[in-house]
Amino acid sequence: MIRSKGRPRTGIDKEQLEAFLKLKIPVSKIASVLHVSRPTLYKAIRDYDIDYKRFSNVSEAEIHQAVEVISTSHPNAGETMVMGHLRARGIHVQRSRVRSAIP
């Protein structure tokens, strides 16, 4: 038996982690379910080489176009509502980018 220094590794299952991330469950929720810290979870994502992107790779023009469509059908929608509509369409972007796109 080989012993190493430091605290024992946490047993985070790769398949379970991938399933949680595929379901778009927030990392903080996954961490609390698995009883580990967020940094530990991010380290596991890196160690397992899981492709995890928090935000969609979308251009400013595409965001402006989507926000314009949402604003026409929901003229009184604010930043939070617009973000919700974008997420429902599968577009996950930073709040600042949505703010700059709202007329």
PDB file of N, CA and C in Angstrom:
ATOM      1  N   MET A   1       0.843  -1.172   0.000  1.00  0.00           N
ATOM      2  CA  MET A   1       0.000   0.000   0.000  1.00  0.00           C
ATOM      3  C   MET A   1       0.890   1.238   0.000  1.00  0.00           C
ATOM      4  N   ILE A   2       0.678   2.100  -0.966  1.00  0.00           N
ATOM      5  CA  ILE A   2       1.467   3.323  -1.071  1.00  0.00           C
ATOM      6  C   ILE A   2       0.742   4.432  -0.322  1.00  0.00           C
ATOM      7  N   ARG A   3       1.464   5.094   0.524  1.00  0.00           N
ATOM      8  CA  ARG A   3       0.878   6.211   1.264  1.00  0.00           C
ATOM      9  C   ARG A   3       1.417   7.514   0.703  1.00  0.00           C
ATOM     10  N   SER A   4       0.560   8.488   0.677  1.00  0.00           N
ATOM     11  CA  SER A   4       1.006   9.803   0.231  1.00  0.00           C
ATOM     12  C   SER A   4       0.687  10.822   1.317  1.00  0.00           C
ATOM     13  N   LYS A   5       1.330  11.940   1.219  1.00  0.00           N
ATOM     14  CA  LYS A   5       1.117  12.978   2.216  1.00  0.00           C
ATOM     15  C   LYS A   5      -0.162  13.732   1.917  1.00  0.00           C
ATOM     16  N   GLY A   6      -0.684  14.363   2.942  1.00  0.00           N
ATOM     17  CA  GLY A   6      -1.842  15.227   2.769  1.00  0.00           C
ATOM     18  C   GLY A   6      -3.163  14.528   3.016  1.00  0.00           C
ATOM     19  N   ARG A   7      -4.187  15.292   2.847  1.00  0.00           N
ATOM     20  CA  ARG A   7      -5.541  14.810   3.068  1.00  0.00           C
ATOM     21  C   ARG A   7      -5.938  13.815   1.970  1.00  0.00           C
ATOM     22  N   PRO A   8      -6.700  12.781   2.310  1.00  0.00           N
ATOM     23  CA  PRO A   8      -7.127  11.803   1.299  1.00  0.00           C
ATOM     24  C   PRO A   8      -8.001  12.458   0.225  1.00  0.00           C
ATOM     25  N   ARG A   9      -7.917  11.946  -0.986  1.00  0.00           N
ATOM     26  CA  ARG A   9      -8.711  12.479  -2.092  1.00  0.00           C
ATOM     27  C   ARG A   9     -10.195  12.200  -1.868  1.00  0.00           C
ATOM     28  N   THR A  10     -11.016  13.111  -2.382  1.00  0.00           N
ATOM     29  CA  THR A  10     -12.459  12.888  -2.307  1.00  0.00           C
ATOM     30  C   THR A  10     -12.857  11.971  -3.455  1.00  0.00           C
ATOM     31  N   GLY A  11     -13.841  11.157  -3.239  1.00  0.00           N
ATOM     32  CA  GLY A  11     -14.271  10.210  -4.267  1.00  0.00           C
ATOM     33  C   GLY A  11     -15.411  10.765  -5.091  1.00  0.00           C
ATOM     34  N   ILE A  12     -15.105  11.663  -6.011  1.00  0.00           N
ATOM     35  CA  ILE A  12     -16.130  12.219  -6.890  1.00  0.00           C
ATOM     36  C   ILE A  12     -16.177  11.365  -8.152  1.00  0.00           C
ATOM     37  N   ASP A  13     -17.352  10.813  -8.426  1.00  0.00           N
ATOM     38  CA  ASP A  13     -17.539   9.940  -9.581  1.00  0.00           C
ATOM     39  C   ASP A  13     -17.652  10.776 -10.859  1.00  0.00           C
ATOM     40  N   LYS A  14     -16.858  10.459 -11.860  1.00  0.00           N
ATOM     41  CA  LYS A  14     -16.821  11.233 -13.103  1.00  0.00           C
ATOM     42  C   LYS A  14     -18.165  11.212 -13.818  1.00  0.00           C
ATOM     43  N   GLU A  15     -18.781  10.050 -13.938  1.00  0.00           N
ATOM     44  CA  GLU A  15     -20.049   9.932 -14.654  1.00  0.00           C
ATOM     45  C   GLU A  15     -21.147  10.732 -13.961  1.00  0.00           C
ATOM     46  N   GLN A  16     -21.165  10.670 -12.630  1.00  0.00           N
ATOM     47  CA  GLN A  16     -22.164  11.407 -11.867  1.00  0.00           C
ATOM     48  C   GLN A  16     -21.966  12.917 -12.047  1.00  0.00           C
ATOM     49  N   LEU A  17     -20.721  13.348 -12.001  1.00  0.00           N
ATOM     50  CA  LEU A  17     -20.402  14.759 -12.182  1.00  0.00           C
ATOM     51  C   LEU A  17     -20.808  15.235 -13.578  1.00  0.00           C
ATOM     52  N   GLU A  18     -20.507  14.438 -14.593  1.00  0.00           N
ATOM     53  CA  GLU A  18     -20.894  14.789 -15.964  1.00  0.00           C
ATOM     54  C   GLU A  18     -22.413  14.874 -16.104  1.00  0.00           C
ATOM     55  N   ALA A  19     -23.125  13.958 -15.447  1.00  0.00           N
ATOM     56  CA  ALA A  19     -24.589  13.964 -15.514  1.00  0.00           C
ATOM     57  C   ALA A  19     -25.156  15.232 -14.878  1.00  0.00           C
ATOM     58  N   PHE A  20     -24.628  15.618 -13.720  1.00  0.00           N
ATOM     59  CA  PHE A  20     -25.072  16.848 -13.058  1.00  0.00           C
ATOM     60  C   PHE A  20     -24.834  18.061 -13.953  1.00  0.00           C
ATOM     61  N   LEU A  21     -23.649  18.137 -14.543  1.00  0.00           N
ATOM     62  CA  LEU A  21     -23.301  19.287 -15.377  1.00  0.00           C
ATOM     63  C   LEU A  21     -24.144  19.323 -16.647  1.00  0.00           C
ATOM     64  N   LYS A  22     -24.451  18.151 -17.190  1.00  0.00           N
ATOM     65  CA  LYS A  22     -25.277  18.083 -18.400  1.00  0.00           C
ATOM     66  C   LYS A  22     -26.692  18.590 -18.121  1.00  0.00           C
ATOM     67  N   LEU A  23     -27.160  18.375 -16.892  1.00  0.00           N
ATOM     68  CA  LEU A  23     -28.490  18.843 -16.497  1.00  0.00           C
ATOM     69  C   LEU A  23     -28.496  20.326 -16.127  1.00  0.00           C
ATOM     70  N   LYS A  24     -27.333  20.982 -16.275  1.00  0.00           N
ATOM     71  CA  LYS A  24     -27.180  22.416 -15.978  1.00  0.00           C
ATOM     72  C   LYS A  24     -27.450  22.744 -14.510  1.00  0.00           C
ATOM     73  N   ILE A  25     -27.145  21.807 -13.627  1.00  0.00           N
ATOM     74  CA  ILE A  25     -27.279  22.059 -12.196  1.00  0.00           C
ATOM     75  C   ILE A  25     -26.108  22.937 -11.771  1.00  0.00           C
ATOM     76  N   PRO A  26     -26.371  24.007 -11.022  1.00  0.00           N
ATOM     77  CA  PRO A  26     -25.281  24.897 -10.608  1.00  0.00           C
ATOM     78  C   PRO A  26     -24.208  24.160  -9.803  1.00  0.00           C
ATOM     79  N   VAL A  27     -22.974  24.589  -9.995  1.00  0.00           N
ATOM     80  CA  VAL A  27     -21.838  23.944  -9.335  1.00  0.00           C
ATOM     81  C   VAL A  27     -21.989  24.003  -7.819  1.00  0.00           C
ATOM     82  N   SER A  28     -22.530  25.095  -7.299  1.00  0.00           N
ATOM     83  CA  SER A  28     -22.704  25.209  -5.848  1.00  0.00           C
ATOM     84  C   SER A  28     -23.667  24.141  -5.323  1.00  0.00           C
ATOM     85  N   LYS A  29     -24.727  23.849  -6.081  1.00  0.00           N
ATOM     86  CA  LYS A  29     -25.684  22.804  -5.672  1.00  0.00           C
ATOM     87  C   LYS A  29     -25.036  21.418  -5.746  1.00  0.00           C
ATOM     88  N   ILE A  30     -24.286  21.174  -6.819  1.00  0.00           N
ATOM     89  CA  ILE A  30     -23.593  19.888  -6.968  1.00  0.00           C
ATOM     90  C   ILE A  30     -22.630  19.690  -5.807  1.00  0.00           C
ATOM     91  N   ALA A  31     -21.897  20.741  -5.462  1.00  0.00           N
ATOM     92  CA  ALA A  31     -20.924  20.662  -4.372  1.00  0.00           C
ATOM     93  C   ALA A  31     -21.611  20.326  -3.055  1.00  0.00           C
ATOM     94  N   SER A  32     -22.758  20.941  -2.793  1.00  0.00           N
ATOM     95  CA  SER A  32     -23.439  20.647  -1.528  1.00  0.00           C
ATOM     96  C   SER A  32     -24.002  19.230  -1.509  1.00  0.00           C
ATOM     97  N   VAL A  33     -24.480  18.738  -2.657  1.00  0.00           N
ATOM     98  CA  VAL A  33     -24.997  17.367  -2.731  1.00  0.00           C
ATOM     99  C   VAL A  33     -23.875  16.354  -2.501  1.00  0.00           C
ATOM    100  N   LEU A  34     -22.700  16.631  -3.076  1.00  0.00           N
ATOM    101  CA  LEU A  34     -21.564  15.711  -2.949  1.00  0.00           C
ATOM    102  C   LEU A  34     -20.739  15.947  -1.681  1.00  0.00           C
ATOM    103  N   HIS A  35     -21.123  16.954  -0.907  1.00  0.00           N
ATOM    104  CA  HIS A  35     -20.426  17.296   0.345  1.00  0.00           C
ATOM    105  C   HIS A  35     -18.959  17.641   0.120  1.00  0.00           C
ATOM    106  N   VAL A  36     -18.716  18.461  -0.898  1.00  0.00           N
ATOM    107  CA  VAL A  36     -17.372  18.974  -1.163  1.00  0.00           C
ATOM    108  C   VAL A  36     -17.485  20.477  -1.401  1.00  0.00           C
ATOM    109  N   SER A  37     -16.353  21.157  -1.408  1.00  0.00           N
ATOM    110  CA  SER A  37     -16.369  22.593  -1.668  1.00  0.00           C
ATOM    111  C   SER A  37     -16.404  22.851  -3.175  1.00  0.00           C
ATOM    112  N   ARG A  38     -16.795  24.058  -3.545  1.00  0.00           N
ATOM    113  CA  ARG A  38     -16.811  24.423  -4.963  1.00  0.00           C
ATOM    114  C   ARG A  38     -15.429  24.319  -5.590  1.00  0.00           C
ATOM    115  N   PRO A  39     -14.372  24.846  -4.927  1.00  0.00           N
ATOM    116  CA  PRO A  39     -13.040  24.699  -5.528  1.00  0.00           C
ATOM    117  C   PRO A  39     -12.638  23.240  -5.758  1.00  0.00           C
ATOM    118  N   THR A  40     -13.025  22.354  -4.846  1.00  0.00           N
ATOM    119  CA  THR A  40     -12.729  20.929  -5.016  1.00  0.00           C
ATOM    120  C   THR A  40     -13.454  20.389  -6.245  1.00  0.00           C
ATOM    121  N   LEU A  41     -14.680  20.836  -6.431  1.00  0.00           N
ATOM    122  CA  LEU A  41     -15.460  20.393  -7.582  1.00  0.00           C
ATOM    123  C   LEU A  41     -14.851  20.906  -8.886  1.00  0.00           C
ATOM    124  N   TYR A  42     -14.439  22.178  -8.906  1.00  0.00           N
ATOM    125  CA  TYR A  42     -13.782  22.722 -10.100  1.00  0.00           C
ATOM    126  C   TYR A  42     -12.480  21.974 -10.389  1.00  0.00           C
ATOM    127  N   LYS A  43     -11.760  21.584  -9.338  1.00  0.00           N
ATOM    128  CA  LYS A  43     -10.518  20.818  -9.512  1.00  0.00           C
ATOM    129  C   LYS A  43     -10.832  19.452 -10.122  1.00  0.00           C
ATOM    130  N   ALA A  44     -11.906  18.809  -9.661  1.00  0.00           N
ATOM    131  CA  ALA A  44     -12.306  17.513 -10.222  1.00  0.00           C
ATOM    132  C   ALA A  44     -12.688  17.661 -11.696  1.00  0.00           C
ATOM    133  N   ILE A  45     -13.369  18.753 -12.034  1.00  0.00           N
ATOM    134  CA  ILE A  45     -13.737  19.001 -13.431  1.00  0.00           C
ATOM    135  C   ILE A  45     -12.477  19.117 -14.281  1.00  0.00           C
ATOM    136  N   ARG A  46     -11.482  19.840 -13.767  1.00  0.00           N
ATOM    137  CA  ARG A  46     -10.207  19.966 -14.486  1.00  0.00           C
ATOM    138  C   ARG A  46      -9.478  18.634 -14.556  1.00  0.00           C
ATOM    139  N   ASP A  47      -9.403  17.913 -13.426  1.00  0.00           N
ATOM    140  CA  ASP A  47      -8.677  16.639 -13.378  1.00  0.00           C
ATOM    141  C   ASP A  47      -9.278  15.600 -14.327  1.00  0.00           C
ATOM    142  N   TYR A  48     -10.617  15.555 -14.386  1.00  0.00           N
ATOM    143  CA  TYR A  48     -11.289  14.607 -15.273  1.00  0.00           C
ATOM    144  C   TYR A  48     -11.328  15.111 -16.713  1.00  0.00           C
ATOM    145  N   ASP A  49     -10.843  16.325 -16.935  1.00  0.00           N
ATOM    146  CA  ASP A  49     -10.809  16.936 -18.262  1.00  0.00           C
ATOM    147  C   ASP A  49     -12.212  17.002 -18.877  1.00  0.00           C
ATOM    148  N   ILE A  50     -13.169  17.441 -18.061  1.00  0.00           N
ATOM    149  CA  ILE A  50     -14.548  17.591 -18.508  1.00  0.00           C
ATOM    150  C   ILE A  50     -14.692  18.965 -19.147  1.00  0.00           C
ATOM    151  N   ASP A  51     -15.298  18.999 -20.322  1.00  0.00           N
ATOM    152  CA  ASP A  51     -15.518  20.264 -21.015  1.00  0.00           C
ATOM    153  C   ASP A  51     -16.692  20.972 -20.353  1.00  0.00           C
ATOM    154  N   TYR A  52     -16.383  21.974 -19.544  1.00  0.00           N
ATOM    155  CA  TYR A  52     -17.412  22.697 -18.798  1.00  0.00           C
ATOM    156  C   TYR A  52     -17.274  24.184 -19.068  1.00  0.00           C
ATOM    157  N   LYS A  53     -18.301  24.736 -19.673  1.00  0.00           N
ATOM    158  CA  LYS A  53     -18.319  26.169 -19.931  1.00  0.00           C
ATOM    159  C   LYS A  53     -19.547  26.753 -19.246  1.00  0.00           C
ATOM    160  N   ARG A  54     -19.321  27.784 -18.471  1.00  0.00           N
ATOM    161  CA  ARG A  54     -20.423  28.403 -17.748  1.00  0.00           C
ATOM    162  C   ARG A  54     -21.300  29.234 -18.671  1.00  0.00           C
ATOM    163  N   PHE A  55     -20.701  29.788 -19.716  1.00  0.00           N
ATOM    164  CA  PHE A  55     -21.445  30.683 -20.590  1.00  0.00           C
ATOM    165  C   PHE A  55     -21.377  30.205 -22.035  1.00  0.00           C
ATOM    166  N   SER A  56     -22.404  30.569 -22.799  1.00  0.00           N
ATOM    167  CA  SER A  56     -22.459  30.213 -24.215  1.00  0.00           C
ATOM    168  C   SER A  56     -21.481  31.067 -25.008  1.00  0.00           C
ATOM    169  N   ASN A  57     -20.984  30.511 -26.080  1.00  0.00           N
ATOM    170  CA  ASN A  57     -20.085  31.236 -26.966  1.00  0.00           C
ATOM    171  C   ASN A  57     -20.939  31.919 -28.037  1.00  0.00           C
ATOM    172  N   VAL A  58     -21.424  33.121 -27.704  1.00  0.00           N
ATOM    173  CA  VAL A  58     -22.356  33.838 -28.562  1.00  0.00           C
ATOM    174  C   VAL A  58     -21.807  35.236 -28.821  1.00  0.00           C
ATOM    175  N   SER A  59     -21.948  35.704 -30.056  1.00  0.00           N
ATOM    176  CA  SER A  59     -21.458  37.046 -30.391  1.00  0.00           C
ATOM    177  C   SER A  59     -22.411  38.117 -29.850  1.00  0.00           C
ATOM    178  N   GLU A  60     -21.911  39.346 -29.773  1.00  0.00           N
ATOM    179  CA  GLU A  60     -22.726  40.473 -29.311  1.00  0.00           C
ATOM    180  C   GLU A  60     -23.922  40.685 -30.238  1.00  0.00           C
ATOM    181  N   ALA A  61     -23.699  40.518 -31.537  1.00  0.00           N
ATOM    182  CA  ALA A  61     -24.786  40.705 -32.508  1.00  0.00           C
ATOM    183  C   ALA A  61     -25.917  39.703 -32.266  1.00  0.00           C
ATOM    184  N   GLU A  62     -25.559  38.455 -31.969  1.00  0.00           N
ATOM    185  CA  GLU A  62     -26.578  37.429 -31.703  1.00  0.00           C
ATOM    186  C   GLU A  62     -27.346  37.739 -30.424  1.00  0.00           C
ATOM    187  N   ILE A  63     -26.645  38.247 -29.419  1.00  0.00           N
ATOM    188  CA  ILE A  63     -27.315  38.620 -28.165  1.00  0.00           C
ATOM    189  C   ILE A  63     -28.279  39.770 -28.427  1.00  0.00           C
ATOM    190  N   HIS A  64     -27.816  40.794 -29.146  1.00  0.00           N
ATOM    191  CA  HIS A  64     -28.674  41.941 -29.457  1.00  0.00           C
ATOM    192  C   HIS A  64     -29.906  41.506 -30.241  1.00  0.00           C
ATOM    193  N   GLN A  65     -29.722  40.591 -31.181  1.00  0.00           N
ATOM    194  CA  GLN A  65     -30.840  40.103 -31.989  1.00  0.00           C
ATOM    195  C   GLN A  65     -31.846  39.350 -31.113  1.00  0.00           C
ATOM    196  N   ALA A  66     -31.362  38.469 -30.247  1.00  0.00           N
ATOM    197  CA  ALA A  66     -32.251  37.701 -29.372  1.00  0.00           C
ATOM    198  C   ALA A  66     -32.977  38.623 -28.394  1.00  0.00           C
ATOM    199  N   VAL A  67     -32.265  39.604 -27.842  1.00  0.00           N
ATOM    200  CA  VAL A  67     -32.879  40.549 -26.900  1.00  0.00           C
ATOM    201  C   VAL A  67     -33.937  41.390 -27.612  1.00  0.00           C
ATOM    202  N   GLU A  68     -33.685  41.747 -28.850  1.00  0.00           N
ATOM    203  CA  GLU A  68     -34.656  42.533 -29.625  1.00  0.00           C
ATOM    204  C   GLU A  68     -35.941  41.737 -29.832  1.00  0.00           C
ATOM    205  N   VAL A  69     -35.810  40.458 -30.157  1.00  0.00           N
ATOM    206  CA  VAL A  69     -36.986  39.595 -30.348  1.00  0.00           C
ATOM    207  C   VAL A  69     -37.763  39.476 -29.038  1.00  0.00           C
ATOM    208  N   ILE A  70     -37.055  39.287 -27.942  1.00  0.00           N
ATOM    209  CA  ILE A  70     -37.699  39.161 -26.627  1.00  0.00           C
ATOM    210  C   ILE A  70     -38.377  40.473 -26.252  1.00  0.00           C
ATOM    211  N   SER A  71     -37.704  41.594 -26.504  1.00  0.00           N
ATOM    212  CA  SER A  71     -38.253  42.907 -26.147  1.00  0.00           C
ATOM    213  C   SER A  71     -39.508  43.242 -26.944  1.00  0.00           C
ATOM    214  N   THR A  72     -39.598  42.751 -28.178  1.00  0.00           N
ATOM    215  CA  THR A  72     -40.804  43.018 -28.974  1.00  0.00           C
ATOM    216  C   THR A  72     -41.995  42.259 -28.415  1.00  0.00           C
ATOM    217  N   SER A  73     -41.783  41.032 -28.004  1.00  0.00           N
ATOM    218  CA  SER A  73     -42.901  40.255 -27.461  1.00  0.00           C
ATOM    219  C   SER A  73     -43.161  40.564 -25.988  1.00  0.00           C
ATOM    220  N   HIS A  74     -42.165  41.082 -25.290  1.00  0.00           N
ATOM    221  CA  HIS A  74     -42.303  41.435 -23.868  1.00  0.00           C
ATOM    222  C   HIS A  74     -41.681  42.815 -23.644  1.00  0.00           C
ATOM    223  N   PRO A  75     -42.393  43.883 -24.028  1.00  0.00           N
ATOM    224  CA  PRO A  75     -41.798  45.221 -23.991  1.00  0.00           C
ATOM    225  C   PRO A  75     -41.424  45.715 -22.594  1.00  0.00           C
ATOM    226  N   ASN A  76     -42.083  45.232 -21.562  1.00  0.00           N
ATOM    227  CA  ASN A  76     -41.791  45.693 -20.203  1.00  0.00           C
ATOM    228  C   ASN A  76     -40.835  44.775 -19.452  1.00  0.00           C
ATOM    229  N   ALA A  77     -40.278  43.808 -20.146  1.00  0.00           N
ATOM    230  CA  ALA A  77     -39.364  42.858 -19.498  1.00  0.00           C
ATOM    231  C   ALA A  77     -38.060  43.559 -19.145  1.00  0.00           C
ATOM    232  N   GLY A  78     -37.632  43.345 -17.922  1.00  0.00           N
ATOM    233  CA  GLY A  78     -36.370  43.917 -17.473  1.00  0.00           C
ATOM    234  C   GLY A  78     -35.227  42.940 -17.685  1.00  0.00           C
ATOM    235  N   GLU A  79     -34.115  43.285 -17.100  1.00  0.00           N
ATOM    236  CA  GLU A  79     -32.883  42.504 -17.254  1.00  0.00           C
ATOM    237  C   GLU A  79     -33.059  41.046 -16.827  1.00  0.00           C
ATOM    238  N   THR A  80     -33.678  40.834 -15.667  1.00  0.00           N
ATOM    239  CA  THR A  80     -33.839  39.477 -15.141  1.00  0.00           C
ATOM    240  C   THR A  80     -34.759  38.645 -16.022  1.00  0.00           C
ATOM    241  N   MET A  81     -35.857  39.248 -16.471  1.00  0.00           N
ATOM    242  CA  MET A  81     -36.786  38.523 -17.343  1.00  0.00           C
ATOM    243  C   MET A  81     -36.135  38.185 -18.676  1.00  0.00           C
ATOM    244  N   VAL A  82     -35.394  39.131 -19.226  1.00  0.00           N
ATOM    245  CA  VAL A  82     -34.712  38.895 -20.502  1.00  0.00           C
ATOM    246  C   VAL A  82     -33.703  37.766 -20.343  1.00  0.00           C
ATOM    247  N   MET A  83     -32.967  37.775 -19.232  1.00  0.00           N
ATOM    248  CA  MET A  83     -32.000  36.690 -18.987  1.00  0.00           C
ATOM    249  C   MET A  83     -32.708  35.343 -18.899  1.00  0.00           C
ATOM    250  N   GLY A  84     -33.871  35.311 -18.256  1.00  0.00           N
ATOM    251  CA  GLY A  84     -34.647  34.080 -18.164  1.00  0.00           C
ATOM    252  C   GLY A  84     -35.087  33.579 -19.528  1.00  0.00           C
ATOM    253  N   HIS A  85     -35.534  34.502 -20.377  1.00  0.00           N
ATOM    254  CA  HIS A  85     -35.938  34.127 -21.739  1.00  0.00           C
ATOM    255  C   HIS A  85     -34.744  33.610 -22.536  1.00  0.00           C
ATOM    256  N   LEU A  86     -33.595  34.260 -22.367  1.00  0.00           N
ATOM    257  CA  LEU A  86     -32.392  33.799 -23.073  1.00  0.00           C
ATOM    258  C   LEU A  86     -32.000  32.397 -22.608  1.00  0.00           C
ATOM    259  N   ARG A  87     -32.046  32.165 -21.302  1.00  0.00           N
ATOM    260  CA  ARG A  87     -31.699  30.835 -20.772  1.00  0.00           C
ATOM    261  C   ARG A  87     -32.661  29.773 -21.285  1.00  0.00           C
ATOM    262  N   ALA A  88     -33.939  30.143 -21.392  1.00  0.00           N
ATOM    263  CA  ALA A  88     -34.934  29.201 -21.917  1.00  0.00           C
ATOM    264  C   ALA A  88     -34.615  28.821 -23.360  1.00  0.00           C
ATOM    265  N   ARG A  89     -33.946  29.723 -24.068  1.00  0.00           N
ATOM    266  CA  ARG A  89     -33.528  29.445 -25.447  1.00  0.00           C
ATOM    267  C   ARG A  89     -32.162  28.782 -25.506  1.00  0.00           C
ATOM    268  N   GLY A  90     -31.575  28.522 -24.338  1.00  0.00           N
ATOM    269  CA  GLY A  90     -30.274  27.854 -24.299  1.00  0.00           C
ATOM    270  C   GLY A  90     -29.098  28.796 -24.421  1.00  0.00           C
ATOM    271  N   ILE A  91     -29.350  30.103 -24.254  1.00  0.00           N
ATOM    272  CA  ILE A  91     -28.277  31.095 -24.338  1.00  0.00           C
ATOM    273  C   ILE A  91     -27.921  31.543 -22.926  1.00  0.00           C
ATOM    274  N   HIS A  92     -26.757  31.144 -22.453  1.00  0.00           N
ATOM    275  CA  HIS A  92     -26.288  31.511 -21.115  1.00  0.00           C
ATOM    276  C   HIS A  92     -25.163  32.519 -21.267  1.00  0.00           C
ATOM    277  N   VAL A  93     -25.460  33.785 -20.939  1.00  0.00           N
ATOM    278  CA  VAL A  93     -24.466  34.847 -21.091  1.00  0.00           C
ATOM    279  C   VAL A  93     -24.366  35.665 -19.805  1.00  0.00           C
ATOM    280  N   GLN A  94     -23.306  36.452 -19.707  1.00  0.00           N
ATOM    281  CA  GLN A  94     -23.081  37.288 -18.545  1.00  0.00           C
ATOM    282  C   GLN A  94     -24.133  38.397 -18.487  1.00  0.00           C
ATOM    283  N   ARG A  95     -24.472  38.772 -17.265  1.00  0.00           N
ATOM    284  CA  ARG A  95     -25.470  39.813 -17.035  1.00  0.00           C
ATOM    285  C   ARG A  95     -25.067  41.133 -17.704  1.00  0.00           C
ATOM    286  N   SER A  96     -23.789  41.461 -17.661  1.00  0.00           N
ATOM    287  CA  SER A  96     -23.325  42.725 -18.251  1.00  0.00           C
ATOM    288  C   SER A  96     -23.568  42.759 -19.761  1.00  0.00           C
ATOM    289  N   ARG A  97     -23.438  41.621 -20.418  1.00  0.00           N
ATOM    290  CA  ARG A  97     -23.681  41.560 -21.865  1.00  0.00           C
ATOM    291  C   ARG A  97     -25.165  41.739 -22.173  1.00  0.00           C
ATOM    292  N   VAL A  98     -26.031  41.214 -21.308  1.00  0.00           N
ATOM    293  CA  VAL A  98     -27.473  41.395 -21.493  1.00  0.00           C
ATOM    294  C   VAL A  98     -27.828  42.858 -21.248  1.00  0.00           C
ATOM    295  N   ARG A  99     -27.251  43.439 -20.199  1.00  0.00           N
ATOM    296  CA  ARG A  99     -27.502  44.848 -19.874  1.00  0.00           C
ATOM    297  C   ARG A  99     -27.181  45.761 -21.046  1.00  0.00           C
ATOM    298  N   SER A 100     -26.053  45.507 -21.689  1.00  0.00           N
ATOM    299  CA  SER A 100     -25.652  46.368 -22.807  1.00  0.00           C
ATOM    300  C   SER A 100     -26.533  46.160 -24.039  1.00  0.00           C
ATOM    301  N   ALA A 101     -27.236  45.034 -24.105  1.00  0.00           N
ATOM    302  CA  ALA A 101     -28.077  44.747 -25.267  1.00  0.00           C
ATOM    303  C   ALA A 101     -29.510  45.236 -25.100  1.00  0.00           C
ATOM    304  N   ILE A 102     -29.919  45.517 -23.864  1.00  0.00           N
ATOM    305  CA  ILE A 102     -31.291  45.982 -23.629  1.00  0.00           C
ATOM    306  C   ILE A 102     -31.391  47.446 -24.053  1.00  0.00           C
ATOM    307  N   PRO A 103     -32.407  47.762 -24.900  1.00  0.00           N
ATOM    308  CA  PRO A 103     -32.545  49.160 -25.371  1.00  0.00           C
ATOM    309  C   PRO A 103     -32.954  50.114 -24.265  1.00  0.00           C
TER     310      PRO A 103
END
